[in-house]
Amino acid sequence: MDADTLRHNIDRLLERVRLSAEKSQREPDTVRVLAVSKTRPATDVRSAAALGLREFGENYLQEALDKIETLADLDLCWHFIGPIQSNKTRPIASHFHWVHSVDRLKIARRLSEQRPEELPDLQVCLQVNISGEASKSGVSLEDLPALARAVTQLPRLRLRGLMAIPAAATEPAQQRQPFAALRQALAELQRDDPGLDTLSMGMSGDLEAAIAEGATIIRVGTDIFGPRSAPPGG
Ligand SMILES: *Cc1c(COP(=O)(O)O)cnc(C)c1O
């Protein structure tokens, strides 16, 4: 994409973050922008990095690995945010700094066993099915405390917090409700584990609501890189 549009999009996004944070009496730098670069070419990621973005989120493993290799000369932080198949955990454990989409113990165990010794602990969020949609990935609120306790015991992983992708809603009040529920769930876990510090929530269409409810990482694709075409393989 052209550099002027990208610069304009990033400026406008950072302004939205600043205004939303201000409204909630939060410091803007307590909200990290994760640029979701799925389906975007490595050249767009390079341009975004040149404009100051450092953290990138990917959903599709092979596409991500290609980009990570192509951009190895840059000092970037890579987050895996897509569904995880258990036979794909090894490359995720080897090439990413963060994983936001852990929703079952089997996956967490494999990531823990497969995290290379020479790398720092893998930073992990548990994905919660906050809207209770039958079709969605994510642990239920009911099963969350047990999963969190088990993941905390695993070596080579550092549990940081929670992630959710709520059902789409357009009204701000409707958007805030699931984010408030995720914040509440984190607060309950923090009683046992005060080190938990991350709420990964909010995307292009609802980041203001997420910031109002305490998001510490917002995951933004469209409003940085423009509309997406179809993902690889449908
Ligand atoms: C695609 C995606 C995003 C970004 O969505 P936009 O609406 O393009 O900002 C955020 N989080 C996850 C998990 C995604 O898959």
mmCIF file of C-alpha atoms and ligand atoms in Angstrom:
data_model
loop_
_atom_site.group_PDB
_atom_site.id
_atom_site.type_symbol
_atom_site.label_atom_id
_atom_site.label_comp_id
_atom_site.label_asym_id
_atom_site.label_seq_id
_atom_site.Cartn_x
_atom_site.Cartn_y
_atom_site.Cartn_z
ATOM 1 C CA MET A 1 0.000 0.000 0.000
ATOM 2 C CA ASP A 2 1.209 3.542 -0.488
ATOM 3 C CA ALA A 3 3.240 5.125 2.262
ATOM 4 C CA ASP A 4 1.138 8.299 2.589
ATOM 5 C CA THR A 5 -2.080 6.348 3.210
ATOM 6 C CA LEU A 6 -0.342 4.142 5.744
ATOM 7 C CA ARG A 7 1.115 7.156 7.552
ATOM 8 C CA HIS A 8 -2.296 8.846 7.570
ATOM 9 C CA ASN A 9 -4.003 5.702 8.924
ATOM 10 C CA ILE A 10 -1.451 5.266 11.703
ATOM 11 C CA ASP A 11 -1.617 8.950 12.709
ATOM 12 C CA ARG A 12 -5.397 8.798 12.839
ATOM 13 C CA LEU A 13 -5.359 5.566 14.844
ATOM 14 C CA LEU A 14 -2.896 6.908 17.410
ATOM 15 C CA GLU A 15 -5.085 10.005 17.775
ATOM 16 C CA ARG A 16 -8.123 7.787 18.465
ATOM 17 C CA VAL A 17 -6.126 5.883 21.075
ATOM 18 C CA ARG A 18 -4.984 9.118 22.690
ATOM 19 C CA LEU A 19 -8.513 10.550 22.853
ATOM 20 C CA SER A 20 -10.049 7.330 24.178
ATOM 21 C CA ALA A 21 -7.382 6.967 26.830
ATOM 22 C CA GLU A 22 -7.818 10.574 27.894
ATOM 23 C CA LYS A 23 -11.576 10.105 28.248
ATOM 24 C CA SER A 24 -10.955 7.252 30.694
ATOM 25 C CA GLN A 25 -8.184 9.076 32.576
ATOM 26 C CA ARG A 26 -5.622 6.627 31.260
ATOM 27 C CA GLU A 27 -2.142 7.342 29.929
ATOM 28 C CA PRO A 28 -2.118 6.655 26.162
ATOM 29 C CA ASP A 29 1.099 4.637 26.490
ATOM 30 C CA THR A 30 -0.713 2.066 28.670
ATOM 31 C CA VAL A 31 -2.472 0.930 25.466
ATOM 32 C CA ARG A 32 -0.214 -1.009 23.096
ATOM 33 C CA VAL A 33 -1.123 -1.088 19.425
ATOM 34 C CA LEU A 34 -0.743 -4.533 17.906
ATOM 35 C CA ALA A 35 -0.807 -4.143 14.116
ATOM 36 C CA VAL A 36 -2.655 -7.146 12.699
ATOM 37 C CA SER A 37 -0.811 -7.904 9.470
ATOM 38 C CA LYS A 38 -2.569 -11.124 8.383
ATOM 39 C CA THR A 39 -2.969 -11.261 4.580
ATOM 40 C CA ARG A 40 -0.673 -8.211 4.169
ATOM 41 C CA PRO A 41 2.621 -8.471 2.305
ATOM 42 C CA ALA A 42 5.912 -8.189 4.182
ATOM 43 C CA THR A 43 6.552 -4.892 2.376
ATOM 44 C CA ASP A 44 3.550 -3.343 4.197
ATOM 45 C CA VAL A 45 4.888 -4.575 7.534
ATOM 46 C CA ARG A 46 8.286 -3.067 6.694
ATOM 47 C CA SER A 47 6.615 0.276 5.889
ATOM 48 C CA ALA A 48 4.622 0.179 9.132
ATOM 49 C CA ALA A 49 7.815 -0.591 11.063
ATOM 50 C CA ALA A 50 9.512 2.395 9.405
ATOM 51 C CA LEU A 51 6.620 4.521 10.699
ATOM 52 C CA GLY A 52 7.264 3.363 14.261
ATOM 53 C CA LEU A 53 5.085 0.265 14.764
ATOM 54 C CA ARG A 54 6.936 -2.639 16.346
ATOM 55 C CA GLU A 55 4.362 -5.254 17.304
ATOM 56 C CA PHE A 56 2.616 -7.330 14.674
ATOM 57 C CA GLY A 57 -0.118 -9.942 14.957
ATOM 58 C CA GLU A 58 -0.608 -12.890 12.619
ATOM 59 C CA ASN A 59 -3.322 -15.572 12.325
ATOM 60 C CA TYR A 60 -2.056 -17.911 9.626
ATOM 61 C CA LEU A 61 1.079 -19.804 10.553
ATOM 62 C CA GLN A 62 2.792 -20.394 7.205
ATOM 63 C CA GLU A 63 2.157 -16.850 6.044
ATOM 64 C CA ALA A 64 3.508 -15.560 9.347
ATOM 65 C CA LEU A 65 6.668 -17.677 9.228
ATOM 66 C CA ASP A 66 7.462 -16.381 5.736
ATOM 67 C CA LYS A 67 7.102 -12.777 6.901
ATOM 68 C CA ILE A 68 9.101 -13.318 10.095
ATOM 69 C CA GLU A 69 11.956 -14.709 8.014
ATOM 70 C CA THR A 70 11.775 -11.958 5.374
ATOM 71 C CA LEU A 71 11.811 -9.269 8.072
ATOM 72 C CA ALA A 72 14.425 -10.848 10.342
ATOM 73 C CA ASP A 73 16.667 -7.773 9.897
ATOM 74 C CA LEU A 74 14.106 -5.685 11.845
ATOM 75 C CA ASP A 75 13.664 -5.779 15.616
ATOM 76 C CA LEU A 76 9.956 -6.706 15.680
ATOM 77 C CA CYS A 77 7.750 -8.377 18.265
ATOM 78 C CA TRP A 78 5.509 -11.082 16.766
ATOM 79 C CA HIS A 79 2.185 -12.132 18.299
ATOM 80 C CA PHE A 80 0.258 -15.232 17.229
ATOM 81 C CA ILE A 81 -3.482 -14.467 17.481
ATOM 82 C CA GLY A 82 -5.143 -17.180 15.370
ATOM 83 C CA PRO A 83 -6.606 -20.604 16.125
ATOM 84 C CA ILE A 84 -3.888 -23.144 17.056
ATOM 85 C CA GLN A 85 -3.832 -26.720 15.809
ATOM 86 C CA SER A 86 -1.925 -28.979 18.170
ATOM 87 C CA ASN A 87 0.398 -30.230 15.394
ATOM 88 C CA LYS A 88 1.459 -26.608 14.703
ATOM 89 C CA THR A 89 2.640 -25.626 18.163
ATOM 90 C CA ARG A 90 6.378 -26.144 17.574
ATOM 91 C CA PRO A 91 6.895 -23.360 15.002
ATOM 92 C CA ILE A 92 4.690 -21.071 17.093
ATOM 93 C CA ALA A 93 6.811 -21.780 20.189
ATOM 94 C CA SER A 94 10.008 -21.172 18.201
ATOM 95 C CA HIS A 95 9.175 -18.006 16.251
ATOM 96 C CA PHE A 96 6.771 -15.876 18.273
ATOM 97 C CA HIS A 97 7.171 -13.688 21.358
ATOM 98 C CA TRP A 98 3.486 -13.768 22.347
ATOM 99 C CA VAL A 99 0.521 -16.107 21.825
ATOM 100 C CA HIS A 100 -2.952 -14.638 22.522
ATOM 101 C CA SER A 101 -5.089 -17.601 21.492
ATOM 102 C CA VAL A 102 -4.346 -20.350 24.031
ATOM 103 C CA ASP A 103 -7.690 -21.872 25.016
ATOM 104 C CA ARG A 104 -6.870 -25.389 26.206
ATOM 105 C CA LEU A 105 -4.277 -27.047 28.392
ATOM 106 C CA LYS A 106 -3.045 -29.443 25.717
ATOM 107 C CA ILE A 107 -1.907 -26.510 23.566
ATOM 108 C CA ALA A 108 -0.304 -24.740 26.525
ATOM 109 C CA ARG A 109 1.609 -27.905 27.508
ATOM 110 C CA ARG A 110 2.958 -28.343 24.009
ATOM 111 C CA LEU A 111 4.030 -24.691 23.748
ATOM 112 C CA SER A 112 5.756 -25.034 27.103
ATOM 113 C CA GLU A 113 7.597 -28.227 26.124
ATOM 114 C CA GLN A 114 8.566 -26.863 22.723
ATOM 115 C CA ARG A 115 9.729 -23.358 23.680
ATOM 116 C CA PRO A 116 13.435 -23.330 22.753
ATOM 117 C CA GLU A 117 15.744 -23.118 25.752
ATOM 118 C CA GLU A 118 17.705 -20.136 24.482
ATOM 119 C CA LEU A 119 14.621 -17.943 24.134
ATOM 120 C CA PRO A 120 12.896 -15.998 26.930
ATOM 121 C CA ASP A 121 9.581 -17.315 28.262
ATOM 122 C CA LEU A 122 6.723 -17.274 25.773
ATOM 123 C CA GLN A 123 4.210 -14.576 26.779
ATOM 124 C CA VAL A 124 0.708 -16.039 26.822
ATOM 125 C CA CYS A 125 -2.878 -14.825 26.974
ATOM 126 C CA LEU A 126 -5.842 -17.140 27.408
ATOM 127 C CA GLN A 127 -8.561 -16.624 24.824
ATOM 128 C CA VAL A 128 -11.991 -16.442 26.449
ATOM 129 C CA ASN A 129 -15.252 -17.111 24.611
ATOM 130 C CA ILE A 130 -16.727 -14.041 26.247
ATOM 131 C CA SER A 131 -19.971 -13.920 24.279
ATOM 132 C CA GLY A 132 -20.583 -17.644 24.802
ATOM 133 C CA GLU A 133 -20.959 -18.328 21.094
ATOM 134 C CA ALA A 134 -21.100 -22.030 20.336
ATOM 135 C CA SER A 135 -19.074 -21.646 17.141
ATOM 136 C CA LYS A 136 -16.232 -19.606 18.663
ATOM 137 C CA SER A 137 -12.905 -20.701 20.040
ATOM 138 C CA GLY A 138 -11.959 -19.696 23.555
ATOM 139 C CA VAL A 139 -12.290 -21.158 27.022
ATOM 140 C CA SER A 140 -15.610 -20.568 28.812
ATOM 141 C CA LEU A 141 -15.681 -18.206 31.799
ATOM 142 C CA GLU A 142 -16.566 -21.233 33.881
ATOM 143 C CA ASP A 143 -13.462 -23.207 32.882
ATOM 144 C CA LEU A 144 -11.131 -20.205 32.894
ATOM 145 C CA PRO A 145 -9.898 -20.294 36.528
ATOM 146 C CA ALA A 146 -8.783 -23.935 36.321
ATOM 147 C CA LEU A 147 -7.049 -23.383 32.986
ATOM 148 C CA ALA A 148 -5.291 -20.270 34.315
ATOM 149 C CA ARG A 149 -4.049 -22.162 37.387
ATOM 150 C CA ALA A 150 -2.717 -24.999 35.238
ATOM 151 C CA VAL A 151 -1.000 -22.710 32.721
ATOM 152 C CA THR A 152 0.668 -20.747 35.519
ATOM 153 C CA GLN A 153 2.398 -23.978 36.628
ATOM 154 C CA LEU A 154 4.005 -24.604 33.235
ATOM 155 C CA PRO A 155 7.668 -23.727 32.734
ATOM 156 C CA ARG A 156 8.772 -21.569 29.763
ATOM 157 C CA LEU A 157 5.372 -19.845 29.579
ATOM 158 C CA ARG A 158 4.485 -16.616 31.301
ATOM 159 C CA LEU A 159 0.759 -16.084 31.663
ATOM 160 C CA ARG A 160 0.056 -12.367 31.084
ATOM 161 C CA GLY A 161 -3.714 -12.118 30.850
ATOM 162 C CA LEU A 162 -6.799 -12.576 28.710
ATOM 163 C CA MET A 163 -7.876 -12.085 25.122
ATOM 164 C CA ALA A 164 -11.349 -12.035 23.576
ATOM 165 C CA ILE A 165 -13.107 -11.437 20.276
ATOM 166 C CA PRO A 166 -16.698 -10.575 21.272
ATOM 167 C CA ALA A 167 -19.697 -11.015 18.988
ATOM 168 C CA ALA A 168 -19.994 -8.013 16.671
ATOM 169 C CA ALA A 169 -21.997 -5.085 18.036
ATOM 170 C CA THR A 170 -22.366 -1.524 16.794
ATOM 171 C CA GLU A 171 -23.746 0.319 19.828
ATOM 172 C CA PRO A 172 -20.998 1.521 22.198
ATOM 173 C CA ALA A 173 -22.893 0.288 25.278
ATOM 174 C CA GLN A 174 -23.320 -3.153 23.701
ATOM 175 C CA GLN A 175 -19.652 -3.188 22.740
ATOM 176 C CA ARG A 176 -18.550 -2.383 26.282
ATOM 177 C CA GLN A 177 -20.483 -5.168 27.993
ATOM 178 C CA PRO A 178 -18.266 -8.148 26.946
ATOM 179 C CA PHE A 179 -15.110 -6.078 27.476
ATOM 180 C CA ALA A 180 -16.303 -5.269 31.008
ATOM 181 C CA ALA A 181 -16.891 -8.992 31.580
ATOM 182 C CA LEU A 182 -13.339 -9.780 30.447
ATOM 183 C CA ARG A 183 -11.931 -7.082 32.725
ATOM 184 C CA GLN A 184 -13.910 -8.588 35.600
ATOM 185 C CA ALA A 185 -12.601 -12.073 34.800
ATOM 186 C CA LEU A 186 -9.025 -10.768 34.839
ATOM 187 C CA ALA A 187 -9.631 -9.012 38.171
ATOM 188 C CA GLU A 188 -10.756 -12.318 39.684
ATOM 189 C CA LEU A 189 -7.640 -14.118 38.439
ATOM 190 C CA GLN A 190 -5.450 -11.284 39.739
ATOM 191 C CA ARG A 191 -6.411 -12.155 43.314
ATOM 192 C CA ASP A 192 -4.293 -15.311 42.967
ATOM 193 C CA ASP A 193 -1.827 -13.942 40.433
ATOM 194 C CA PRO A 194 -1.268 -10.193 40.805
ATOM 195 C CA GLY A 195 1.312 -10.312 38.001
ATOM 196 C CA LEU A 196 -1.389 -10.635 35.355
ATOM 197 C CA ASP A 197 -1.383 -7.323 33.512
ATOM 198 C CA THR A 198 -2.841 -7.815 30.035
ATOM 199 C CA LEU A 199 -6.268 -7.385 28.463
ATOM 200 C CA SER A 200 -5.982 -8.017 24.719
ATOM 201 C CA MET A 201 -9.284 -6.664 23.423
ATOM 202 C CA GLY A 202 -10.589 -4.200 20.863
ATOM 203 C CA MET A 203 -10.217 -4.135 17.083
ATOM 204 C CA SER A 204 -10.768 -1.476 14.398
ATOM 205 C CA GLY A 205 -14.529 -1.221 15.015
ATOM 206 C CA ASP A 206 -14.643 -1.255 18.814
ATOM 207 C CA LEU A 207 -11.300 -0.093 20.151
ATOM 208 C CA GLU A 208 -12.795 2.950 21.943
ATOM 209 C CA ALA A 209 -15.113 0.684 23.958
ATOM 210 C CA ALA A 210 -12.213 -1.661 24.737
ATOM 211 C CA ILE A 211 -9.954 1.153 25.922
ATOM 212 C CA ALA A 212 -12.783 2.473 28.119
ATOM 213 C CA GLU A 213 -12.928 -0.980 29.762
ATOM 214 C CA GLY A 214 -9.178 -1.230 30.315
ATOM 215 C CA ALA A 215 -7.655 -2.802 27.189
ATOM 216 C CA THR A 216 -3.858 -2.878 27.400
ATOM 217 C CA ILE A 217 -3.377 -4.311 23.878
ATOM 218 C CA ILE A 218 -5.671 -3.416 20.987
ATOM 219 C CA ARG A 219 -5.400 -5.533 17.819
ATOM 220 C CA VAL A 220 -5.919 -3.394 14.733
ATOM 221 C CA GLY A 221 -5.796 -4.535 11.118
ATOM 222 C CA THR A 222 -8.255 -2.737 8.837
ATOM 223 C CA ASP A 223 -7.778 0.751 10.257
ATOM 224 C CA ILE A 224 -4.007 0.499 9.714
ATOM 225 C CA PHE A 225 -3.663 -1.436 6.469
ATOM 226 C CA GLY A 226 -7.086 -0.904 4.836
ATOM 227 C CA PRO A 227 -9.757 -3.499 3.943
ATOM 228 C CA ARG A 228 -8.564 -7.113 3.686
ATOM 229 C CA SER A 229 -9.057 -9.439 0.774
ATOM 230 C CA ALA A 230 -9.892 -13.115 1.435
ATOM 231 C CA PRO A 231 -7.479 -15.047 3.720
ATOM 232 C CA PRO A 232 -5.224 -17.694 2.172
ATOM 233 C CA GLY A 233 -7.155 -20.894 1.664
ATOM 234 C CA GLY A 234 -10.521 -19.182 2.252
HETATM 235 C C1 LIG B 1 -8.216 -9.942 12.069
HETATM 236 C C2 LIG B 1 -8.133 -9.846 13.527
HETATM 237 C C3 LIG B 1 -8.035 -8.585 14.170
HETATM 238 C C4 LIG B 1 -8.062 -7.267 13.440
HETATM 239 O O1 LIG B 1 -9.344 -6.953 12.989
HETATM 240 P P1 LIG B 1 -9.664 -5.555 12.253
HETATM 241 O O2 LIG B 1 -11.126 -5.469 12.322
HETATM 242 O O3 LIG B 1 -9.147 -5.684 10.865
HETATM 243 O O4 LIG B 1 -8.987 -4.465 13.003
HETATM 244 C C5 LIG B 1 -7.907 -8.582 15.548
HETATM 245 N N1 LIG B 1 -7.864 -9.719 16.270
HETATM 246 C C6 LIG B 1 -7.952 -10.931 15.697
HETATM 247 C C7 LIG B 1 -7.896 -12.153 16.541
HETATM 248 C C8 LIG B 1 -8.094 -11.030 14.312
HETATM 249 O O5 LIG B 1 -8.206 -12.244 13.756
#
